[in-house]
Short mmCIF file of C-alpha atoms in Angstrom, two decimals:
data_model
loop_
_atom_site.label_atom_id
_atom_site.label_comp_id
_atom_site.label_asym_id
_atom_site.label_seq_id
_atom_site.Cartn_x
_atom_site.Cartn_y
_atom_site.Cartn_z
CA UNK A 295 143.79 100.22 59.87
CA UNK A 296 142.12 96.74 59.97
CA UNK A 297 142.55 97.30 63.80
CA UNK A 298 140.21 101.16 63.47
CA UNK A 299 137.90 99.07 60.26
CA UNK A 300 137.18 96.85 63.09
CA UNK A 301 136.08 98.97 65.87
CA UNK A 302 134.92 101.00 63.71
CA UNK A 303 132.66 97.61 62.10
CA UNK A 304 131.58 96.85 65.91
CA UNK A 305 130.49 100.35 66.84
CA UNK A 306 128.39 100.54 64.24
CA UNK A 307 126.78 96.62 64.71
CA UNK A 308 125.94 97.88 68.38
CA UNK A 309 123.83 101.28 67.12
CA UNK A 310 121.85 98.93 64.44
CA UNK A 311 120.99 97.34 66.76
CA UNK A 312 120.12 99.56 69.69
CA UNK A 313 117.83 101.34 67.13
CA UNK A 314 116.54 97.97 65.88
CA UNK A 315 115.28 96.27 69.36
CA UNK A 316 114.13 100.33 69.91
CA UNK A 317 112.66 101.71 67.07
CA UNK A 318 112.10 99.54 64.50
CA UNK A 319 108.78 97.52 66.29
CA UNK A 320 107.68 101.47 68.30
CA UNK A 321 107.73 102.77 64.76
CA UNK A 322 107.12 100.11 61.72
CA UNK A 323 103.33 99.40 61.64
CA UNK A 324 103.31 96.24 59.76
CA UNK A 325 100.66 96.30 56.80
CA UNK A 326 100.48 92.89 56.94
CA UNK A 327 99.22 92.88 60.32
CA UNK A 328 97.74 95.50 60.66
CA UNK A 329 96.77 97.85 57.80
CA UNK A 330 94.31 94.91 56.62
CA UNK A 331 91.26 97.17 56.94
CA UNK A 332 93.10 100.61 54.86
CA UNK A 333 91.69 101.32 51.99
CA UNK A 334 94.48 102.20 49.57
CA UNK A 335 98.56 101.88 50.08
CA UNK A 336 101.34 102.29 47.91
CA UNK A 337 103.83 100.40 46.48
CA UNK A 338 107.00 99.93 45.05
CA UNK A 339 110.60 98.50 44.10
CA UNK A 340 113.79 101.32 44.45
CA UNK A 341 117.14 100.18 44.31
CA UNK A 342 119.62 100.31 47.08
CA UNK A 343 122.84 101.26 45.80
CA UNK A 344 126.01 98.92 47.06
CA UNK A 345 129.94 99.33 46.37
CA UNK A 346 130.51 96.03 43.57
CA UNK A 347 130.30 92.57 45.26
CA UNK A 348 133.83 90.27 44.80
CA UNK A 349 133.61 88.14 41.60
CA UNK A 350 132.32 88.25 38.86
CA UNK A 351 129.07 86.47 38.75
CA UNK A 352 127.30 88.58 41.88
CA UNK A 353 129.30 91.85 39.76
CA UNK A 354 126.88 91.17 36.86
CA UNK A 355 123.94 89.52 39.10
CA UNK A 356 123.46 93.55 40.84
CA UNK A 357 123.94 95.28 38.62
CA UNK A 358 120.51 96.83 37.22
CA UNK A 359 119.44 98.41 34.40
CA UNK A 360 121.14 102.08 34.60
CA UNK A 361 124.86 100.31 34.99
CA UNK A 362 125.04 100.21 38.42
CA UNK A 363 125.26 98.65 41.53
CA UNK A 364 122.00 97.89 43.56
CA UNK A 365 119.85 95.56 46.15
CA UNK A 366 116.13 96.38 45.30
CA UNK A 367 113.97 97.77 47.74
CA UNK A 368 110.18 96.49 48.26
CA UNK A 369 108.32 98.90 50.58
CA UNK A 370 104.64 99.94 51.33
CA UNK A 371 103.59 103.35 51.90
CA UNK A 372 100.69 105.39 53.21
CA UNK A 373 98.66 108.94 52.18
CA UNK A 374 101.87 109.73 54.99
CA UNK A 375 105.05 109.15 53.43
CA UNK A 376 105.80 105.86 56.18
CA UNK A 377 107.17 103.10 54.83
CA UNK A 378 104.51 100.07 56.22
CA UNK A 379 106.57 96.88 54.80
CA UNK A 380 109.36 96.19 53.09
CA UNK A 381 111.43 93.24 51.47
CA UNK A 382 115.04 93.65 50.49
CA UNK A 383 118.12 91.98 49.22
CA UNK A 384 117.04 90.93 45.49
CA UNK A 385 119.71 91.03 43.18
CA UNK A 386 119.35 94.60 40.89
CA UNK A 387 119.49 92.86 37.59
CA UNK A 388 115.73 92.16 39.36
CA UNK A 389 112.31 92.95 37.94
CA UNK A 390 110.42 94.47 39.89
CA UNK A 391 107.79 91.45 39.83
CA UNK A 392 109.51 88.52 40.09
CA UNK A 393 110.82 90.39 43.38
CA UNK A 394 107.52 91.19 44.90
CA UNK A 395 106.42 87.16 43.73
CA UNK A 396 109.69 86.25 45.91
CA UNK A 397 108.36 88.29 48.69
CA UNK A 398 105.87 86.99 51.90
CA UNK A 399 103.45 89.76 51.20
CA UNK A 400 102.93 88.67 47.46
CA UNK A 401 101.67 84.55 49.03
CA UNK A 402 99.10 86.61 51.62
CA UNK A 403 97.92 88.79 49.01
CA UNK A 404 97.40 85.92 47.29
CA UNK A 405 95.67 83.97 49.42
CA UNK A 406 93.45 86.76 50.11
CA UNK A 407 94.72 86.88 54.58
CA UNK A 408 95.25 90.51 54.16
CA UNK A 409 93.39 93.26 52.46
CA UNK A 410 90.09 91.42 53.21
CA UNK A 411 88.67 95.13 55.19
CA UNK A 412 85.26 95.53 54.14
CA UNK A 413 83.73 96.42 50.52
CA UNK A 414 82.22 99.54 49.74
CA UNK A 415 79.25 99.31 47.09
CA UNK A 416 80.38 102.37 44.12
CA UNK A 417 76.88 104.00 42.44
CA UNK A 418 76.95 101.69 39.33
CA UNK A 419 76.02 98.68 42.47
CA UNK A 420 80.29 97.53 42.30
CA UNK A 421 81.90 96.58 45.10
CA UNK A 422 84.70 97.28 45.45
CA UNK A 423 87.14 95.66 47.54
CA UNK A 424 90.37 97.19 49.71
CA UNK A 425 93.61 96.74 46.91
CA UNK A 426 97.24 98.41 46.51
CA UNK A 427 98.45 101.37 43.76
CA UNK A 428 101.32 100.16 41.70
CA UNK A 429 103.09 101.17 39.19
CA UNK A 430 103.98 100.01 35.70
CA UNK A 431 106.04 97.49 36.48
CA UNK A 432 103.48 95.20 38.54
CA UNK A 433 100.55 93.63 36.62
CA UNK A 434 97.21 94.44 37.10
CA UNK A 435 95.49 92.23 40.11
CA UNK A 436 92.16 92.49 42.35
CA UNK A 437 94.67 93.28 44.46
CA UNK A 438 96.71 95.94 42.63
CA UNK A 439 96.51 98.87 40.22
CA UNK A 440 98.25 99.62 37.84
CA UNK A 441 98.20 102.37 35.15
CA UNK A 442 96.40 101.39 32.07
CA UNK A 443 97.38 101.46 28.63
CA UNK A 444 95.60 103.20 26.76
CA UNK A 445 94.57 103.21 22.92
CA UNK A 446 92.87 105.46 20.88
CA UNK A 447 89.93 103.17 21.93
CA UNK A 448 89.99 103.49 25.26
CA UNK A 449 87.45 105.36 26.72
CA UNK A 450 87.87 108.30 28.42
CA UNK A 451 87.60 107.91 31.90
CA UNK A 452 90.55 105.69 31.71
CA UNK A 453 93.25 108.78 31.40
CA UNK A 454 91.07 110.63 34.35
CA UNK A 455 92.18 106.88 36.65
CA UNK A 456 95.26 107.29 34.67
CA UNK A 457 96.19 110.67 36.47
CA UNK A 458 94.31 110.28 39.68
CA UNK A 459 97.13 106.69 39.54
CA UNK A 460 100.18 109.08 38.53
CA UNK A 461 99.34 111.46 41.38
CA UNK A 462 98.94 108.55 44.51
CA UNK A 463 102.05 106.50 43.44
CA UNK A 464 103.97 109.79 43.73
CA UNK A 465 103.70 109.33 47.22
CA UNK A 466 105.47 106.21 47.72
CA UNK A 467 108.21 107.88 45.35
CA UNK A 468 108.46 110.58 47.03
CA UNK A 469 109.00 108.38 50.11
CA UNK A 470 111.74 106.35 48.71
CA UNK A 471 113.56 110.15 47.41
CA UNK A 472 113.29 111.66 50.90
CA UNK A 473 114.45 108.08 53.12
CA UNK A 474 118.05 108.62 50.28
CA UNK A 475 118.23 112.05 50.96
CA UNK A 476 118.43 111.57 54.38
CA UNK A 477 120.23 109.00 54.28
CA UNK A 478 122.88 109.22 51.80
CA UNK A 479 124.43 106.14 51.73
CA UNK A 480 121.52 105.09 49.85
CA UNK A 481 123.23 107.26 47.14
CA UNK A 482 126.22 106.69 47.73
CA UNK A 483 126.61 102.89 47.60
CA UNK A 484 126.35 101.08 50.78
CA UNK A 485 129.67 99.45 50.97
CA UNK A 486 129.62 96.57 54.26
CA UNK A 487 128.68 93.04 53.73
CA UNK A 488 125.45 92.57 51.13
CA UNK A 489 123.63 90.05 53.40
CA UNK A 490 123.90 93.60 55.63
CA UNK A 491 122.29 96.08 54.14
CA UNK A 492 118.67 94.47 54.18
CA UNK A 493 118.59 95.06 57.80
CA UNK A 494 120.05 98.40 57.84
CA UNK A 495 117.32 99.14 54.94
CA UNK A 496 115.32 98.20 57.97
CA UNK A 497 116.55 99.82 60.39
CA UNK A 498 116.47 103.99 58.79
CA UNK A 499 112.86 102.98 57.04
CA UNK A 500 112.11 103.06 60.66
CA UNK A 501 114.17 106.49 61.56
CA UNK A 502 111.99 107.35 58.46
CA UNK A 503 108.82 106.97 60.23
CA UNK A 504 110.12 108.45 63.93
CA UNK A 505 111.06 111.60 62.21
CA UNK A 506 107.56 111.62 60.17
CA UNK A 507 105.85 112.18 63.57
CA UNK A 508 108.35 113.69 65.12
CA UNK A 509 107.42 116.88 62.21
CA UNK A 510 104.10 118.82 61.11
CA UNK A 511 104.44 117.75 57.26
CA UNK A 512 106.56 117.25 53.62
CA UNK A 513 108.80 120.19 54.06
CA UNK A 514 108.45 121.46 49.84
CA UNK A 515 112.72 121.92 49.79
CA UNK A 516 113.23 118.34 51.07
CA UNK A 517 110.86 116.56 49.52
CA UNK A 518 112.80 114.35 46.56
CA UNK A 519 110.95 111.39 44.59
CA UNK A 520 112.97 108.46 43.91
CA UNK A 521 115.18 108.72 40.54
CA UNK A 522 115.01 105.58 39.04
CA UNK A 523 111.89 104.85 37.37
CA UNK A 524 110.84 101.07 36.53
CA UNK A 525 110.58 100.00 33.77
CA UNK A 526 106.86 98.40 32.60
CA UNK A 527 105.70 94.89 33.94
CA UNK A 528 104.96 91.20 30.92
CA UNK A 529 102.02 91.36 31.18
CA UNK A 530 101.47 88.04 28.99
CA UNK A 531 102.77 86.44 32.54
CA UNK A 532 98.84 88.13 34.15
CA UNK A 533 96.71 85.79 36.91
CA UNK A 534 93.99 83.79 35.97
CA UNK A 535 91.91 87.35 37.71
CA UNK A 536 93.08 89.47 34.77
CA UNK A 537 89.25 89.71 34.02
CA UNK A 538 87.83 90.93 36.80
CA UNK A 539 91.02 92.62 38.06
CA UNK A 540 90.18 95.09 34.55
CA UNK A 541 86.28 94.67 35.59
CA UNK A 542 87.57 96.20 38.78
CA UNK A 543 89.89 99.17 37.43
CA UNK A 544 87.35 100.15 35.10
CA UNK A 545 85.09 100.36 37.95
CA UNK A 546 87.26 102.71 39.46
CA UNK A 547 87.82 105.26 36.39
CA UNK A 548 83.88 104.98 35.96
CA UNK A 549 83.37 106.35 40.10
CA UNK A 550 86.74 108.78 39.74
CA UNK A 551 84.64 110.78 36.64
CA UNK A 552 81.94 111.21 39.00
CA UNK A 553 83.64 112.44 41.43
CA UNK A 554 83.46 116.63 41.92
#
């Protein structure tokens, strides 16, 4: 049995390396390098199921709030559902904001190395820069538009903004859902060494992007939203640009109300 497992693992590594060398460079249009002028793409953090790693401490670290063991997987997805940037490997117990801040994407965003495309001038005269769309697991930044927390005093345009934000976020949730439906191991649990898991996910994303190019679009029967929603971020950890980020969101909300 041990010999058979060794043969299977060896074959798996060969297939993985072949896909990584041929598909990933061709099918993954790395967002940080090629998408810096995109107006907005969506980012999200999901869970990849794994079997419980050996050792009590590791098992606890990798156990997420839903009670199963997982790796966190952060990605940027475009309007077509293609994966443009991904970061995987952190433990399932990490919150989304921590995953973001540990990724190379965050440092590049924070230092203005990406999203440096041309601004557009809104009817109010406000100059709007490109941004990413994120869910409640993140905080509002000048480059990250997240849902607004509504109160009885919130202006009506913020409800319109939230509705548009939800529709945009659905694209990335459906991309993750479709990825997991295509590659069932992501739902049943990756059994290999967890150090291999991030590399496997990258290859599956490349295959996913390739299959998208071979199709006319989403089949509604195959589109499934990701099943594990993210908890809200702690708003007390907002950045020094929090006031400006709120202004961007308010201007965007006002503009959305002007669109027929």
